[in-house]
PDB file of C-alpha atoms in Angstrom:
ATOM      1  CA  UNK B 269      79.774 108.175  79.680  1.00  0.00           C
ATOM      2  CA  UNK B 270      79.592 104.424  79.104  1.00  0.00           C
ATOM      3  CA  UNK B 271      80.908 101.937  81.625  1.00  0.00           C
ATOM      4  CA  UNK B 272      83.721 100.578  79.458  1.00  0.00           C
ATOM      5  CA  UNK B 273      83.902  97.419  81.562  1.00  0.00           C
ATOM      6  CA  UNK B 274      80.575  96.304  80.056  1.00  0.00           C
ATOM      7  CA  UNK B 275      82.114  96.649  76.576  1.00  0.00           C
ATOM      8  CA  UNK B 276      84.703  93.925  77.260  1.00  0.00           C
ATOM      9  CA  UNK B 277      83.686  90.298  76.771  1.00  0.00           C
ATOM     10  CA  UNK B 278      85.104  87.524  79.001  1.00  0.00           C
ATOM     11  CA  UNK B 279      85.939  84.244  77.261  1.00  0.00           C
ATOM     12  CA  UNK B 280      86.572  81.359  79.680  1.00  0.00           C
ATOM     13  CA  UNK B 281      89.343  78.809  79.034  1.00  0.00           C
ATOM     14  CA  UNK B 282      91.010  80.763  76.209  1.00  0.00           C
ATOM     15  CA  UNK B 283      93.726  80.324  74.986  1.00  0.00           C
ATOM     16  CA  UNK B 284      94.175  77.524  77.531  1.00  0.00           C
ATOM     17  CA  UNK B 285      92.036  75.993  80.271  1.00  0.00           C
ATOM     18  CA  UNK B 286      91.822  78.161  83.390  1.00  0.00           C
ATOM     19  CA  UNK B 287      92.428  81.502  81.664  1.00  0.00           C
ATOM     20  CA  UNK B 288      89.633  84.097  81.734  1.00  0.00           C
ATOM     21  CA  UNK B 289      90.450  85.945  78.493  1.00  0.00           C
ATOM     22  CA  UNK B 290      89.342  89.600  78.393  1.00  0.00           C
ATOM     23  CA  UNK B 291      88.312  90.154  74.781  1.00  0.00           C
ATOM     24  CA  UNK B 292      88.581  93.760  73.607  1.00  0.00           C
ATOM     25  CA  UNK B 293      87.084  93.038  70.189  1.00  0.00           C
ATOM     26  CA  UNK B 294      83.642  93.833  71.593  1.00  0.00           C
ATOM     27  CA  UNK B 295      84.949  97.250  72.737  1.00  0.00           C
ATOM     28  CA  UNK B 296      86.520  97.858  69.312  1.00  0.00           C
ATOM     29  CA  UNK B 297      83.246  96.995  67.596  1.00  0.00           C
ATOM     30  CA  UNK B 298      81.430  99.691  69.594  1.00  0.00           C
ATOM     31  CA  UNK B 299      82.496 103.087  68.153  1.00  0.00           C
ATOM     32  CA  UNK B 300      81.283 104.983  71.224  1.00  0.00           C
ATOM     33  CA  UNK B 301      83.227 102.748  73.638  1.00  0.00           C
ATOM     34  CA  UNK B 302      86.352 102.761  71.445  1.00  0.00           C
ATOM     35  CA  UNK B 303      86.234 106.558  71.156  1.00  0.00           C
ATOM     36  CA  UNK B 304      85.809 106.867  74.921  1.00  0.00           C
ATOM     37  CA  UNK B 305      88.817 104.599  75.516  1.00  0.00           C
ATOM     38  CA  UNK B 306      90.952 106.576  73.033  1.00  0.00           C
ATOM     39  CA  UNK B 307      89.947 109.909  74.599  1.00  0.00           C
ATOM     40  CA  UNK B 308      90.724 108.667  78.114  1.00  0.00           C
ATOM     41  CA  UNK B 309      94.138 107.351  77.037  1.00  0.00           C
ATOM     42  CA  UNK B 310      94.858 110.589  75.146  1.00  0.00           C
ATOM     43  CA  UNK B 311      94.164 112.617  78.284  1.00  0.00           C
ATOM     44  CA  UNK B 312      96.684 110.486  80.196  1.00  0.00           C
ATOM     45  CA  UNK B 313      99.321 110.988  77.493  1.00  0.00           C
ATOM     46  CA  UNK B 314      98.693 114.734  77.522  1.00  0.00           C
ATOM     47  CA  UNK B 315      98.959 114.899  81.342  1.00  0.00           C
ATOM     48  CA  UNK B 316     102.216 112.873  81.269  1.00  0.00           C
ATOM     49  CA  UNK B 317     103.518 115.209  78.546  1.00  0.00           C
ATOM     50  CA  UNK B 318     104.295 112.248  76.303  1.00  0.00           C
ATOM     51  CA  UNK B 319     106.593 112.811  73.320  1.00  0.00           C
ATOM     52  CA  UNK B 320     106.557 109.369  71.673  1.00  0.00           C
ATOM     53  CA  UNK B 321     104.163 106.400  71.603  1.00  0.00           C
ATOM     54  CA  UNK B 322     105.327 102.772  71.514  1.00  0.00           C
ATOM     55  CA  UNK B 323     102.708 100.153  70.649  1.00  0.00           C
ATOM     56  CA  UNK B 324     103.170  96.517  71.674  1.00  0.00           C
ATOM     57  CA  UNK B 325     102.223  93.991  68.977  1.00  0.00           C
ATOM     58  CA  UNK B 326      99.490  93.596  68.137  1.00  0.00           C
ATOM     59  CA  UNK B 327      96.686  95.035  70.217  1.00  0.00           C
ATOM     60  CA  UNK B 328      98.899  97.890  71.365  1.00  0.00           C
ATOM     61  CA  UNK B 329      98.954  98.977  67.714  1.00  0.00           C
ATOM     62  CA  UNK B 330      95.141  99.260  67.723  1.00  0.00           C
ATOM     63  CA  UNK B 331      95.289 101.911  70.449  1.00  0.00           C
ATOM     64  CA  UNK B 332      98.784 103.350  69.992  1.00  0.00           C
ATOM     65  CA  UNK B 333      98.695 104.277  66.306  1.00  0.00           C
ATOM     66  CA  UNK B 334      95.458 106.304  66.460  1.00  0.00           C
ATOM     67  CA  UNK B 335      96.621 108.008  69.666  1.00  0.00           C
ATOM     68  CA  UNK B 336      99.971 108.957  68.136  1.00  0.00           C
ATOM     69  CA  UNK B 337      98.116 110.297  65.095  1.00  0.00           C
ATOM     70  CA  UNK B 338      95.595 112.323  67.125  1.00  0.00           C
ATOM     71  CA  UNK B 339      98.324 113.778  69.345  1.00  0.00           C
ATOM     72  CA  UNK B 340     100.768 114.262  66.443  1.00  0.00           C
ATOM     73  CA  UNK B 341     103.440 112.126  68.110  1.00  0.00           C
ATOM     74  CA  UNK B 342     105.809 109.573  66.555  1.00  0.00           C
ATOM     75  CA  UNK B 343     104.693 105.928  66.728  1.00  0.00           C
ATOM     76  CA  UNK B 344     107.201 103.095  67.280  1.00  0.00           C
ATOM     77  CA  UNK B 345     106.300  99.407  66.993  1.00  0.00           C
ATOM     78  CA  UNK B 346     107.464  96.816  69.539  1.00  0.00           C
ATOM     79  CA  UNK B 347     107.116  93.576  67.602  1.00  0.00           C
ATOM     80  CA  UNK B 348     107.598  89.845  67.851  1.00  0.00           C
ATOM     81  CA  UNK B 349     110.954  88.538  66.541  1.00  0.00           C
ATOM     82  CA  UNK B 350     111.627  88.615  62.818  1.00  0.00           C
ATOM     83  CA  UNK B 351     108.895  91.133  61.927  1.00  0.00           C
ATOM     84  CA  UNK B 352     111.019  94.296  61.637  1.00  0.00           C
ATOM     85  CA  UNK B 353     113.285  94.946  58.608  1.00  0.00           C
ATOM     86  CA  UNK B 354     116.193  96.711  60.372  1.00  0.00           C
ATOM     87  CA  UNK B 355     118.587  95.626  63.124  1.00  0.00           C
ATOM     88  CA  UNK B 356     116.785  95.354  66.441  1.00  0.00           C
ATOM     89  CA  UNK B 357     117.186  95.311  70.192  1.00  0.00           C
ATOM     90  CA  UNK B 358     115.500  92.243  71.703  1.00  0.00           C
ATOM     91  CA  UNK B 359     114.102  91.458  75.151  1.00  0.00           C
ATOM     92  CA  UNK B 360     112.692  88.102  76.285  1.00  0.00           C
ATOM     93  CA  UNK B 361     109.804  87.912  78.746  1.00  0.00           C
ATOM     94  CA  UNK B 362     107.338  85.559  80.402  1.00  0.00           C
ATOM     95  CA  UNK B 363     103.615  85.585  79.739  1.00  0.00           C
ATOM     96  CA  UNK B 364     100.731  84.432  81.904  1.00  0.00           C
ATOM     97  CA  UNK B 365     100.774  81.163  79.926  1.00  0.00           C
ATOM     98  CA  UNK B 366     104.175  80.950  78.185  1.00  0.00           C
ATOM     99  CA  UNK B 367     107.086  83.096  77.049  1.00  0.00           C
ATOM    100  CA  UNK B 368     107.972  85.357  74.131  1.00  0.00           C
ATOM    101  CA  UNK B 369     110.195  88.277  73.193  1.00  0.00           C
ATOM    102  CA  UNK B 370     109.869  91.786  71.795  1.00  0.00           C
ATOM    103  CA  UNK B 371     112.028  93.741  69.377  1.00  0.00           C
ATOM    104  CA  UNK B 372     112.382  97.440  68.617  1.00  0.00           C
ATOM    105  CA  UNK B 373     114.433  98.684  65.692  1.00  0.00           C
ATOM    106  CA  UNK B 374     117.804 100.132  66.681  1.00  0.00           C
ATOM    107  CA  UNK B 375     117.226 103.053  64.314  1.00  0.00           C
ATOM    108  CA  UNK B 376     114.018 104.108  66.115  1.00  0.00           C
ATOM    109  CA  UNK B 377     114.161 107.772  67.050  1.00  0.00           C
ATOM    110  CA  UNK B 378     113.838 107.371  70.824  1.00  0.00           C
ATOM    111  CA  UNK B 379     116.085 109.672  72.838  1.00  0.00           C
ATOM    112  CA  UNK B 380     116.946 109.767  76.555  1.00  0.00           C
ATOM    113  CA  UNK B 381     114.942 112.998  76.923  1.00  0.00           C
ATOM    114  CA  UNK B 382     111.733 111.507  75.495  1.00  0.00           C
ATOM    115  CA  UNK B 383     108.673 110.882  77.634  1.00  0.00           C
ATOM    116  CA  UNK B 384     107.653 107.475  76.317  1.00  0.00           C
ATOM    117  CA  UNK B 385     104.140 106.064  76.426  1.00  0.00           C
ATOM    118  CA  UNK B 386     103.937 102.274  76.005  1.00  0.00           C
ATOM    119  CA  UNK B 387     100.495 101.126  74.841  1.00  0.00           C
ATOM    120  CA  UNK B 388      98.959  97.683  75.151  1.00  0.00           C
ATOM    121  CA  UNK B 389      95.453  96.369  75.653  1.00  0.00           C
ATOM    122  CA  UNK B 390      95.952  94.602  78.983  1.00  0.00           C
ATOM    123  CA  UNK B 391      98.265  94.125  81.979  1.00  0.00           C
ATOM    124  CA  UNK B 392      98.194  90.607  83.431  1.00  0.00           C
ATOM    125  CA  UNK B 393     101.503  89.439  84.941  1.00  0.00           C
ATOM    126  CA  UNK B 394     103.253  92.504  83.510  1.00  0.00           C
ATOM    127  CA  UNK B 395     105.892  90.532  81.592  1.00  0.00           C
ATOM    128  CA  UNK B 396     105.296  92.032  78.157  1.00  0.00           C
ATOM    129  CA  UNK B 397     104.996  95.638  79.344  1.00  0.00           C
ATOM    130  CA  UNK B 398     108.037  95.248  81.623  1.00  0.00           C
ATOM    131  CA  UNK B 399     110.074  93.799  78.748  1.00  0.00           C
ATOM    132  CA  UNK B 400     109.155  96.743  76.529  1.00  0.00           C
ATOM    133  CA  UNK B 401     109.860  99.308  79.258  1.00  0.00           C
ATOM    134  CA  UNK B 402     113.177  97.645  80.132  1.00  0.00           C
ATOM    135  CA  UNK B 403     114.181  97.582  76.477  1.00  0.00           C
ATOM    136  CA  UNK B 404     113.500 101.317  76.144  1.00  0.00           C
ATOM    137  CA  UNK B 405     115.239 102.107  79.440  1.00  0.00           C
ATOM    138  CA  UNK B 406     118.310  99.916  78.804  1.00  0.00           C
ATOM    139  CA  UNK B 407     118.848 100.385  75.063  1.00  0.00           C
ATOM    140  CA  UNK B 408     117.645 103.958  74.504  1.00  0.00           C
ATOM    141  CA  UNK B 409     118.712 105.295  77.953  1.00  0.00           C
ATOM    142  CA  UNK B 410     115.264 106.674  78.775  1.00  0.00           C
ATOM    143  CA  UNK B 411     114.922 107.145  82.555  1.00  0.00           C
ATOM    144  CA  UNK B 412     112.261 104.962  84.174  1.00  0.00           C
ATOM    145  CA  UNK B 413     110.553 108.133  85.412  1.00  0.00           C
ATOM    146  CA  UNK B 414     110.024 109.118  81.754  1.00  0.00           C
ATOM    147  CA  UNK B 415     108.156 105.916  80.851  1.00  0.00           C
ATOM    148  CA  UNK B 416     104.384 105.481  81.246  1.00  0.00           C
ATOM    149  CA  UNK B 417     102.736 102.139  80.525  1.00  0.00           C
ATOM    150  CA  UNK B 418      99.099 102.605  79.502  1.00  0.00           C
ATOM    151  CA  UNK B 419      96.555  99.855  79.017  1.00  0.00           C
ATOM    152  CA  UNK B 420      92.824  99.609  78.651  1.00  0.00           C
ATOM    153  CA  UNK B 421      92.532  96.683  81.100  1.00  0.00           C
ATOM    154  CA  UNK B 422      94.326  95.798  84.336  1.00  0.00           C
ATOM    155  CA  UNK B 423      94.080  92.425  86.047  1.00  0.00           C
ATOM    156  CA  UNK B 424      95.481  93.499  89.449  1.00  0.00           C
ATOM    157  CA  UNK B 425      95.023  90.031  90.938  1.00  0.00           C
ATOM    158  CA  UNK B 426      97.869  88.820  88.705  1.00  0.00           C
ATOM    159  CA  UNK B 427     100.103  91.535  90.188  1.00  0.00           C
ATOM    160  CA  UNK B 428     101.502  92.888  86.899  1.00  0.00           C
ATOM    161  CA  UNK B 429     100.636  96.510  87.629  1.00  0.00           C
ATOM    162  CA  UNK B 430     102.204  96.225  91.106  1.00  0.00           C
ATOM    163  CA  UNK B 431     105.387  94.748  89.555  1.00  0.00           C
ATOM    164  CA  UNK B 432     105.562  97.650  87.105  1.00  0.00           C
ATOM    165  CA  UNK B 433     105.276 100.203  89.921  1.00  0.00           C
ATOM    166  CA  UNK B 434     107.830  98.319  92.057  1.00  0.00           C
ATOM    167  CA  UNK B 435     110.288  98.552  89.160  1.00  0.00           C
ATOM    168  CA  UNK B 436     109.964 102.340  88.984  1.00  0.00           C
ATOM    169  CA  UNK B 437     107.717 102.768  85.944  1.00  0.00           C
ATOM    170  CA  UNK B 438     104.467 104.723  85.779  1.00  0.00           C
ATOM    171  CA  UNK B 439     101.282 102.856  84.896  1.00  0.00           C
ATOM    172  CA  UNK B 440      97.800 103.995  83.939  1.00  0.00           C
ATOM    173  CA  UNK B 441      94.829 101.766  83.163  1.00  0.00           C
ATOM    174  CA  UNK B 442      91.170 102.425  82.418  1.00  0.00           C
ATOM    175  CA  UNK B 443      89.345  99.235  83.513  1.00  0.00           C
ATOM    176  CA  UNK B 444      90.070  96.716  86.278  1.00  0.00           C
ATOM    177  CA  UNK B 445      88.851  93.119  86.407  1.00  0.00           C
ATOM    178  CA  UNK B 446      89.204  90.923  89.497  1.00  0.00           C
TER     179      UNK B 446
END
C-alpha cells in the first residue's frame, strides 16, 4: 500500500498568500494512488451502509461519481449557484479565504431514510461540507446521524473536522496534514 500523503503536492501561497494549498492533481495523475483512495472511500461507504452519494463541486465530483458508479448508488451534484437547470435549494457558507454557496436541485431523489455520503477532496474550516450537510438535513429531512462526510484530506489544525463532529455529522478522511 502506498502512503497516499506522498501523492499530494503542497503549493505555498495559493490561491492567496499564506495558504498552503494541498493539490490532489498529483494523486489523480497516479493511477495506483487514485485507485487506493477510491477503494478506501468505497470501504467507508460500504461500512456506513450508504444509499446515495452527493459530490461537492468540483473535486467532490472526481471522487463521488466513480464511487457511486462502482457501488451502484445514485449520484447527486452539489453545485455553485446558477449551474443546475431545475429549481434548487441554496445554502451560503464561508471558506478558508472567502465565501460561496451551494445548490442542490429540489427534484433530487434524496429521502429522509437515505444514508447520505457527501464527498469532497478536503476539509479545511468545514464550511463547504457543513453547508452541504445542513442543506441535506434541513431541506430533505435526512437525520444528521444518516449523513457521512468523506474527504481524501483533512486539515485538523483548521478545526473543520471537529466542527462537523460537534454539529452531529459523521466524518471520515484518509490523509491528515498539520
